[in-house]
PDB file of C-alpha atoms in Angstrom:
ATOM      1  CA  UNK A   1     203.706  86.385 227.732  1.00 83.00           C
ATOM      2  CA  UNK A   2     201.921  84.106 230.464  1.00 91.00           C
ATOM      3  CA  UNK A   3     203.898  82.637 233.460  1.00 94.00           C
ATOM      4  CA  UNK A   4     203.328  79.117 233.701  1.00 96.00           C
ATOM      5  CA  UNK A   5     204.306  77.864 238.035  1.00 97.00           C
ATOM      6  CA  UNK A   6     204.020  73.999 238.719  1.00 97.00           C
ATOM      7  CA  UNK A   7     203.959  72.677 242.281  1.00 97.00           C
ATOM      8  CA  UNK A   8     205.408  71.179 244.148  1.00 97.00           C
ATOM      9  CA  UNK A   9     208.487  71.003 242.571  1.00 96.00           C
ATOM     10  CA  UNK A  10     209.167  67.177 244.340  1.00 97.00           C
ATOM     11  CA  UNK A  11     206.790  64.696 244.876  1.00 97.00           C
ATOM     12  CA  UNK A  12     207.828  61.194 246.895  1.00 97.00           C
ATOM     13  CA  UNK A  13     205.427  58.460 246.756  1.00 95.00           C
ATOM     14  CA  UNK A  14     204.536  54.914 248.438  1.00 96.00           C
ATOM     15  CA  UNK A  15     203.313  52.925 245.184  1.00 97.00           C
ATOM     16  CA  UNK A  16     199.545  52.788 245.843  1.00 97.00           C
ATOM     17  CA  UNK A  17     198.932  56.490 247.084  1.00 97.00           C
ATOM     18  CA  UNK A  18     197.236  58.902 245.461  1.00 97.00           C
ATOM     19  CA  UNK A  19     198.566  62.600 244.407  1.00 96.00           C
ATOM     20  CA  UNK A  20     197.370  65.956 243.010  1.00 97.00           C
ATOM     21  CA  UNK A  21     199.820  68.447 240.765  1.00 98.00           C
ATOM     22  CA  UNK A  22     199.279  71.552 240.674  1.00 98.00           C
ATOM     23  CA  UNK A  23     199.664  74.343 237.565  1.00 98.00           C
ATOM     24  CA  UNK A  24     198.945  77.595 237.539  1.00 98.00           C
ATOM     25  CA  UNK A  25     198.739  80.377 234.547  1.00 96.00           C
ATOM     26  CA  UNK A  26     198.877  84.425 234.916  1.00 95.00           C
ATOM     27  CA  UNK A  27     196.643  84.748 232.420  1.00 93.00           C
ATOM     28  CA  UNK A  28     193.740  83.203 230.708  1.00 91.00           C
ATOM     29  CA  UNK A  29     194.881  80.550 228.078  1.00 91.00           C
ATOM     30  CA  UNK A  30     193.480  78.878 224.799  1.00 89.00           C
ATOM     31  CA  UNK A  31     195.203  75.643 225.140  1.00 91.00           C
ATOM     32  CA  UNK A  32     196.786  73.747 228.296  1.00 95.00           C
ATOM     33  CA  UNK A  33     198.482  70.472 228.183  1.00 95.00           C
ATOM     34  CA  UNK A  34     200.172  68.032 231.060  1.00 97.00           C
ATOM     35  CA  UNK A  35     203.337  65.871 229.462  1.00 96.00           C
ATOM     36  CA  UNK A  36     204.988  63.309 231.394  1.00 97.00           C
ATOM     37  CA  UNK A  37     208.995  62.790 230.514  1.00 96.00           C
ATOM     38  CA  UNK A  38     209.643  59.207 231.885  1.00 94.00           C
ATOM     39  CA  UNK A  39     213.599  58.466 233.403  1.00 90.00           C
ATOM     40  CA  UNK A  40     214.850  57.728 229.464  1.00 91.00           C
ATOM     41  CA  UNK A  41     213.803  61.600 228.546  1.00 92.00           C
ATOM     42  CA  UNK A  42     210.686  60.410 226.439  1.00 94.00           C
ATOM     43  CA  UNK A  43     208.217  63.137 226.738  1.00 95.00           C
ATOM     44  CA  UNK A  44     204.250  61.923 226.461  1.00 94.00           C
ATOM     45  CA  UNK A  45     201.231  63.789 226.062  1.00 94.00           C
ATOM     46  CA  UNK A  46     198.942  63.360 229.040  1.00 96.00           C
ATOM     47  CA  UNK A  47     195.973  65.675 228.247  1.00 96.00           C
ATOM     48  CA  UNK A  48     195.165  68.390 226.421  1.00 94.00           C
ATOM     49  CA  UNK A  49     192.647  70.594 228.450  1.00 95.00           C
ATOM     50  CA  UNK A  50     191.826  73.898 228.298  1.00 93.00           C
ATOM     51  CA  UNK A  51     188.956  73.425 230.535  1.00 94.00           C
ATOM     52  CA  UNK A  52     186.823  71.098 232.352  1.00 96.00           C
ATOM     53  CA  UNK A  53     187.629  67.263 233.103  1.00 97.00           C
ATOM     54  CA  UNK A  54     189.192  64.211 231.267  1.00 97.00           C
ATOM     55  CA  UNK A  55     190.283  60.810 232.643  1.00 97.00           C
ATOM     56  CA  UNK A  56     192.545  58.352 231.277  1.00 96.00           C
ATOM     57  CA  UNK A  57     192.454  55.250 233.718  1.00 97.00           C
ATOM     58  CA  UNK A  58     194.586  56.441 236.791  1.00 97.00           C
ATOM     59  CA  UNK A  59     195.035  60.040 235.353  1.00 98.00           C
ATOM     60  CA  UNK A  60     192.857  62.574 235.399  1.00 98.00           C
ATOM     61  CA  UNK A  61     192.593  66.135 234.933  1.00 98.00           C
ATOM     62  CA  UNK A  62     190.996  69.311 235.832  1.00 98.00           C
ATOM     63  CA  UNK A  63     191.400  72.890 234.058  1.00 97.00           C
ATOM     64  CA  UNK A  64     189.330  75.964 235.777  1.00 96.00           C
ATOM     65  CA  UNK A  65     190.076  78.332 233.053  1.00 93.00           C
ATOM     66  CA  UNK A  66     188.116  81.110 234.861  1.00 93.00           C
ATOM     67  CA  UNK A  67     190.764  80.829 237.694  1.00 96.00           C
ATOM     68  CA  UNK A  68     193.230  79.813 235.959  1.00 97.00           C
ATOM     69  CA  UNK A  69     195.088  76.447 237.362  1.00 97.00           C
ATOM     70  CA  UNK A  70     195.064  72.801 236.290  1.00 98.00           C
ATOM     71  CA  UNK A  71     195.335  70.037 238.615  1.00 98.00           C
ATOM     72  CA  UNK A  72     196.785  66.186 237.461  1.00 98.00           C
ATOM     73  CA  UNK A  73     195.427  63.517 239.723  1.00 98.00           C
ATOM     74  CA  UNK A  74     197.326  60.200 239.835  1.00 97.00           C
ATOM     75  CA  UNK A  75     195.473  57.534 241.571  1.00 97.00           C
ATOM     76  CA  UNK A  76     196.990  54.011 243.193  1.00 97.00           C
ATOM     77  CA  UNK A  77     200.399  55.374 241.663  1.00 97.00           C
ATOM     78  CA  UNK A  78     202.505  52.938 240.354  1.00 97.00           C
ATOM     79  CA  UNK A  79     206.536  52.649 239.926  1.00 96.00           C
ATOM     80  CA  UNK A  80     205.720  53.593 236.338  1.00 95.00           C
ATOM     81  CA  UNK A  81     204.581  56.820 237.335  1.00 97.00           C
ATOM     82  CA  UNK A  82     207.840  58.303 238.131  1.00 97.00           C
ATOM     83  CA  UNK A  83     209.279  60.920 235.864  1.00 96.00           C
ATOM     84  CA  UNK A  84     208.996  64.383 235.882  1.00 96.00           C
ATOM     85  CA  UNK A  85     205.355  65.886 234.925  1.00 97.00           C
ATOM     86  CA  UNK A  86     205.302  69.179 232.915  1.00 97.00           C
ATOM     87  CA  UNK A  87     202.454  71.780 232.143  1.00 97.00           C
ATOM     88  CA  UNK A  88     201.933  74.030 229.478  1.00 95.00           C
ATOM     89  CA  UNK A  89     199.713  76.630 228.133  1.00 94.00           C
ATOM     90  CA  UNK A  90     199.682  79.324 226.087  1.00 91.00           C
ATOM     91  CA  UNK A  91     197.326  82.145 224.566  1.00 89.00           C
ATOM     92  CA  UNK A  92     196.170  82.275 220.627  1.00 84.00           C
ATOM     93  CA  UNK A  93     198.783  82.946 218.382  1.00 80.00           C
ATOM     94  CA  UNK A  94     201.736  82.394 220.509  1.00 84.00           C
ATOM     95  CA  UNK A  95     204.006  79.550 221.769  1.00 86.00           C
ATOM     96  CA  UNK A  96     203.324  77.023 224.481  1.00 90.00           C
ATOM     97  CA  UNK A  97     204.908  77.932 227.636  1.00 92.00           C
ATOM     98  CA  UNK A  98     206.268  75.537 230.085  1.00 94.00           C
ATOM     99  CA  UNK A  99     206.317  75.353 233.850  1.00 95.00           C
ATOM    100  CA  UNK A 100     209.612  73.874 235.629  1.00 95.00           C
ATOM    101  CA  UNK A 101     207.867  70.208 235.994  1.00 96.00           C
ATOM    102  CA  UNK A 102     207.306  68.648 238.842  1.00 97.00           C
ATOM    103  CA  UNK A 103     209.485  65.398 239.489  1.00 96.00           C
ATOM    104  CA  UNK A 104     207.724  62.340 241.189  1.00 97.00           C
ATOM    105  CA  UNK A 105     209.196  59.260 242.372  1.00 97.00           C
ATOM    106  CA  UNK A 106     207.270  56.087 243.220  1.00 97.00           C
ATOM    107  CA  UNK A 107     208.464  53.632 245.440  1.00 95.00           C
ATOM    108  CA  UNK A 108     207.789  50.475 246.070  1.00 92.00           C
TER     109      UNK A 108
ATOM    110  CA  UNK B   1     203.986  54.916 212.424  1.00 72.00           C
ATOM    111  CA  UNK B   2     207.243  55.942 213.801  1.00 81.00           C
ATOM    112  CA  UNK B   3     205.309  59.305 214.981  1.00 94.00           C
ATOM    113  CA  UNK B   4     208.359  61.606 215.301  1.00 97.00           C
ATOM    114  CA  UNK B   5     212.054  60.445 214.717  1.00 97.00           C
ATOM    115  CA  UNK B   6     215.188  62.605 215.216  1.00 97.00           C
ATOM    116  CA  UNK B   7     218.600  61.779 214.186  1.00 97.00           C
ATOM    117  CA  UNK B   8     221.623  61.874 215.772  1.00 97.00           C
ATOM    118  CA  UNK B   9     220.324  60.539 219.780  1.00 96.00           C
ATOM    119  CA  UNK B  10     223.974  62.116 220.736  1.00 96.00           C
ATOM    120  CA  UNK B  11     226.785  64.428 219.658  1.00 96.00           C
ATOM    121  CA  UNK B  12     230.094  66.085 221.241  1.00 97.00           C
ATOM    122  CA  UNK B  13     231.291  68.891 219.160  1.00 96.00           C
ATOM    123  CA  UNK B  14     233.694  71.252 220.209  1.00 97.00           C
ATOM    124  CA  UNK B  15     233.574  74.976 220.779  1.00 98.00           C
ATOM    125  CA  UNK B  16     233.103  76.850 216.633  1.00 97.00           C
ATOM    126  CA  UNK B  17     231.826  73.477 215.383  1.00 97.00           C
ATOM    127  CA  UNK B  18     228.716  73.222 213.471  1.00 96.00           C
ATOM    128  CA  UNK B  19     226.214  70.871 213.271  1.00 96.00           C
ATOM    129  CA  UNK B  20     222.505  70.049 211.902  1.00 97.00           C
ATOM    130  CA  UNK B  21     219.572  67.911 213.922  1.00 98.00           C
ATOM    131  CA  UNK B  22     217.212  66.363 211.745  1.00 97.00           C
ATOM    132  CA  UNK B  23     213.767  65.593 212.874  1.00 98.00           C
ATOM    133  CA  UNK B  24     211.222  64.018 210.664  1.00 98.00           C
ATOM    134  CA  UNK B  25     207.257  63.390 211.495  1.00 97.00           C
ATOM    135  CA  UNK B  26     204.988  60.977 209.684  1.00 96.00           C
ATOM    136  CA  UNK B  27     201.554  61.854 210.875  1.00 95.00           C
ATOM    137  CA  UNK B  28     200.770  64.590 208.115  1.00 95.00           C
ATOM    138  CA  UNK B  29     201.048  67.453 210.813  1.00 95.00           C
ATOM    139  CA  UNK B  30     201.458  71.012 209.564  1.00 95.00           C
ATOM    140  CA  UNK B  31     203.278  72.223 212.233  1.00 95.00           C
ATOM    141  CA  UNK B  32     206.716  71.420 213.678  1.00 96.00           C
ATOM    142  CA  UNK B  33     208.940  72.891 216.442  1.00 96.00           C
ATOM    143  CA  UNK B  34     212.294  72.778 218.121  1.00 98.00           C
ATOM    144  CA  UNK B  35     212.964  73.080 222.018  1.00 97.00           C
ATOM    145  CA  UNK B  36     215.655  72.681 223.986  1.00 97.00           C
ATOM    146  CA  UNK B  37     215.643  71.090 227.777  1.00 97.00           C
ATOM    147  CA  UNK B  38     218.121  72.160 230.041  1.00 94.00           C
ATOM    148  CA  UNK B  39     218.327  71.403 233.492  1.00 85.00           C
ATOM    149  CA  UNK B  40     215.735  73.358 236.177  1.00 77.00           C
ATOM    150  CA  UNK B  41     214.477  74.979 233.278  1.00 78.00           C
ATOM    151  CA  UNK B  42     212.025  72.521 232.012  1.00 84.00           C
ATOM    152  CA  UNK B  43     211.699  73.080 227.902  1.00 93.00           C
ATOM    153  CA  UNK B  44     211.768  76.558 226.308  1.00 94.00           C
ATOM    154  CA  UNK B  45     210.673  76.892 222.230  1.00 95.00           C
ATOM    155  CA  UNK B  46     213.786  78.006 220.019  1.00 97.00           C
ATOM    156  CA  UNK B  47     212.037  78.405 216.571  1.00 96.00           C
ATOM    157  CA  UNK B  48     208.574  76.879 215.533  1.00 95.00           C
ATOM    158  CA  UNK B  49     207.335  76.109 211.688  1.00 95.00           C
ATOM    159  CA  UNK B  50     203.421  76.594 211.548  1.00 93.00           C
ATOM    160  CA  UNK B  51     203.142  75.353 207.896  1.00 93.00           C
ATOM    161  CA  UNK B  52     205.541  74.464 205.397  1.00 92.00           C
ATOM    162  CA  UNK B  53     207.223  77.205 204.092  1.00 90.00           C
ATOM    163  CA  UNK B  54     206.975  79.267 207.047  1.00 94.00           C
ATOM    164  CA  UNK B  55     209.544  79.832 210.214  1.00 96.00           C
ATOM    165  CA  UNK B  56     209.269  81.856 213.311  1.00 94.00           C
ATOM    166  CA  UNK B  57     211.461  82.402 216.309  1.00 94.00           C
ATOM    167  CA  UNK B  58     210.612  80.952 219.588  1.00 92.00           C
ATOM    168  CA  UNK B  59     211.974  82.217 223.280  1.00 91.00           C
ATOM    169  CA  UNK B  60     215.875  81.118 222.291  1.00 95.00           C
ATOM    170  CA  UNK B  61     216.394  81.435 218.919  1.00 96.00           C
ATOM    171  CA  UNK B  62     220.227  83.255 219.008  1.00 96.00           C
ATOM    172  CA  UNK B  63     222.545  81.460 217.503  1.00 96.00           C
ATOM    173  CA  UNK B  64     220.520  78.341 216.048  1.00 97.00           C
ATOM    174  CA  UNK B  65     218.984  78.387 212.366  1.00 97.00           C
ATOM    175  CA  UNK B  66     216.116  76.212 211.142  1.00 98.00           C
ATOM    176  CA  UNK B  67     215.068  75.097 207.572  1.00 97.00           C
ATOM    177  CA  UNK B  68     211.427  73.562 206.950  1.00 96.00           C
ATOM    178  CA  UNK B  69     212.764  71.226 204.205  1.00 89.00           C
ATOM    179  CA  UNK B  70     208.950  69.540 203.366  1.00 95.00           C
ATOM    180  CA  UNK B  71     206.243  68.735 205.641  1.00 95.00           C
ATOM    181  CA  UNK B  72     207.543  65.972 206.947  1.00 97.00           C
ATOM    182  CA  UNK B  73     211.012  67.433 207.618  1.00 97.00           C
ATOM    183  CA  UNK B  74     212.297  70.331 210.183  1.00 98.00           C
ATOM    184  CA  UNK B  75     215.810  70.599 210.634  1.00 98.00           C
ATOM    185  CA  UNK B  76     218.194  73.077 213.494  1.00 98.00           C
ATOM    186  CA  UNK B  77     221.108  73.860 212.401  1.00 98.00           C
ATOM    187  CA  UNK B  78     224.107  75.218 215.063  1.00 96.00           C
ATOM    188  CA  UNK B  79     226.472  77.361 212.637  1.00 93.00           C
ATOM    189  CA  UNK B  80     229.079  77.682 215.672  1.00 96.00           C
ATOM    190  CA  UNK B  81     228.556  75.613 218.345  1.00 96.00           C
ATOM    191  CA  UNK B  82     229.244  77.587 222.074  1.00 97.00           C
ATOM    192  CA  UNK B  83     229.346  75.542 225.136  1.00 97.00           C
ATOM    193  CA  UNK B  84     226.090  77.030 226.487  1.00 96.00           C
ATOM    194  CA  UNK B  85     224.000  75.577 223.928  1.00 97.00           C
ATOM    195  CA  UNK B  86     224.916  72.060 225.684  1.00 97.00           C
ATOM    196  CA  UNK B  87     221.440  70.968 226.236  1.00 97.00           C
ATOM    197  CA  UNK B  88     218.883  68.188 225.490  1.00 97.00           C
ATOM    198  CA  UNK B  89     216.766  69.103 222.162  1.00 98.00           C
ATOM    199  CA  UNK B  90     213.669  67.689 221.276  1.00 98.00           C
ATOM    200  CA  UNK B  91     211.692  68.008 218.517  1.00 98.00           C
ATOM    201  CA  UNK B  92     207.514  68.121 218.486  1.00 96.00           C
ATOM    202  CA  UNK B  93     204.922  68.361 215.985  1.00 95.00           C
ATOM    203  CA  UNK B  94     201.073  69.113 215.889  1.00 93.00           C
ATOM    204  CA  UNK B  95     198.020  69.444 213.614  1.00 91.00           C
ATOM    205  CA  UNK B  96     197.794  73.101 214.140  1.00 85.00           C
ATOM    206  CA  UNK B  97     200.381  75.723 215.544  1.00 83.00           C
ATOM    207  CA  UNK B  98     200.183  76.108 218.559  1.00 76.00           C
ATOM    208  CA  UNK B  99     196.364  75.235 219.162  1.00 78.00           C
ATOM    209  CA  UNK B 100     196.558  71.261 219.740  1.00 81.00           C
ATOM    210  CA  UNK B 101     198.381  68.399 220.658  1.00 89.00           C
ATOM    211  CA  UNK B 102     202.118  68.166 220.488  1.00 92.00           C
ATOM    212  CA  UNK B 103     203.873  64.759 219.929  1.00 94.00           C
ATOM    213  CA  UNK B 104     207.488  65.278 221.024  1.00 96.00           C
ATOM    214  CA  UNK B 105     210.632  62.867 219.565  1.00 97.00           C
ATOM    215  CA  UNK B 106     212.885  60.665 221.231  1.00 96.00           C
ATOM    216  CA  UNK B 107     215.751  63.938 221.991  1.00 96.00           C
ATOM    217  CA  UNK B 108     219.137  64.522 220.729  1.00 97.00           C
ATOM    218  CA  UNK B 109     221.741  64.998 223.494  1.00 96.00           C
ATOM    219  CA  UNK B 110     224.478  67.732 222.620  1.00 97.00           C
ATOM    220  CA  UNK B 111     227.758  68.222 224.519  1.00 97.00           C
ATOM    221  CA  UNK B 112     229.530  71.398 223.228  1.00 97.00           C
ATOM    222  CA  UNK B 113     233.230  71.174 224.491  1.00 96.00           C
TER     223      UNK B 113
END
C-alpha cells in the first residue's frame, strides 16, 4: 500500500504567523484529505483534495497529484489552530492511509 | 444532526474482559469504519463497512470483531481484551467507501489493565 510522510513532525508558532505542512504520498492517489484533531481529541475534516487548490478562510490547500505531495497553509494563525494536523490518502478500492500528523502549537 | 455519536467516551477493563463500542451516524452514509489512535502512530483502520451488510478488515483487525447492525449502526466488539489494545478509538463515516469525506466521532478511550 502507499506510504503516507507528514512534515515536520513539530511546528511552534507566534499567533499571527503564517505556516506551510507538508504531505507526501509514494504513489499516486484517488483521494487525499487534511484532518485537524484539536487538544480534546475531536478530529475535523479540513479538505478533501485530490488535486488542485481549495481555501477555507485562513486554510488553504494544495494537492500536485502528478508529484505527489499536499501542502496546508495556515495564515495569521491563531491559538485555535493548535492541535495536531493529519493527512491521508489512499488509492481506489483500498483504505485511507494516515501520516504521523504534524503537531502545532500557537502561542500567544 | 448529532453527525456521528459513540458510546461509552471511556472504559477500564481488565486483561480477558470483553467489551462492545457502539457508534451510530445520522447523515444517511453508506459507509462506516473503525480506527484506533495510539500514540506516534497517528490513526490506523481496524475493519471498515462499505454498505450495510458488508465488513472488511482494515490494517489491525486481530483480535477485534465488528457487526454492521443497520445503516445507521457499526459496532467493535473486543472478545478478550489484552493490554495492547489500550488505545483511543474513533469511529468515521462517509458517503462512499473510501472515495469521500470522512466525519469522525467524538472517541472512546480504552484502558486495558
Amino acid at each position: 500500500g502507499i506510504q503516507v510522510e507528514q512534515s515536520p513532525p513539530d511546528l511552534i508558532l507566534q499567533e499571527g504567523a503564517n505556516s506551510t505542512l507538508r504531505c507526501n504520498f509514494s504513489d499516486s492517489v484517488n483521494n487525499l484529505q487534511w484532518f485537524h484533531q484539536n487538544p480534546w481529541g475531536q478530529l475535523i475534516n479540513l479538505f478533501y483534495i485530490p488535486s488542485g487548490t481549495k481555501q477555507n478562510g485562513r486554510l488553504s490547500a494544495t494537492t500536485v497529484a502528478t508529484e505527489r505531495y499536499s501542502l496546508l497553509y495556515i495564515s495569521s494563525s491563531q491559538t485555535t489552530d493548535s492541535g495536531v494536523y493529519f493527512c491521508a490518502a489512499n488509492q481506489a478500492g483500498t483504505a485511507l492511509i494516515f501520516g504521523k500528523g504534524t503537531t502545532l502549537s500557537v502561542s500567544s | 444532526n448529532a453527525g456521528v455519536t459513540q458510546t461509552p467516551k471511556f472504559q477500564v477493563l481488565k486483561t480477558g474482559q470483553s467489551m462492545t463500542l457502539q457508534c451510530a451516524q445520522d447523515m444517511n452514509h453508506n459507509s462506516m469504519y473503525w480506527y484506533r489512535q495510539d500514540p506516534g502512530m497517528g490513526l490506523r483502520l481496524i475493519y471498515y463497512s462499505a454498505s450495510e451488510g458488508t465488513t472488511d478488515k482494515g490494517e489491525v483487525p486481530n483480535g477485534y470483531n465488528v457487526s454492521r447492525l443497520n445503516k445507521r449502526e457499526f459496532s467493535l466488539r473486543l472478545e478478550s481484551a489484552a493490554p495492547s489494545q489500550t488505545s483511543v478509538y474513533f469511529c468515521a463515516s462517509s458517503e462512499q467507501a473510501n472515495t469521500d469525506t470522512q466525519y469522525f466521532g467524538p472517541g472512546t478511550r480504552l484502558t486495558v489493565l
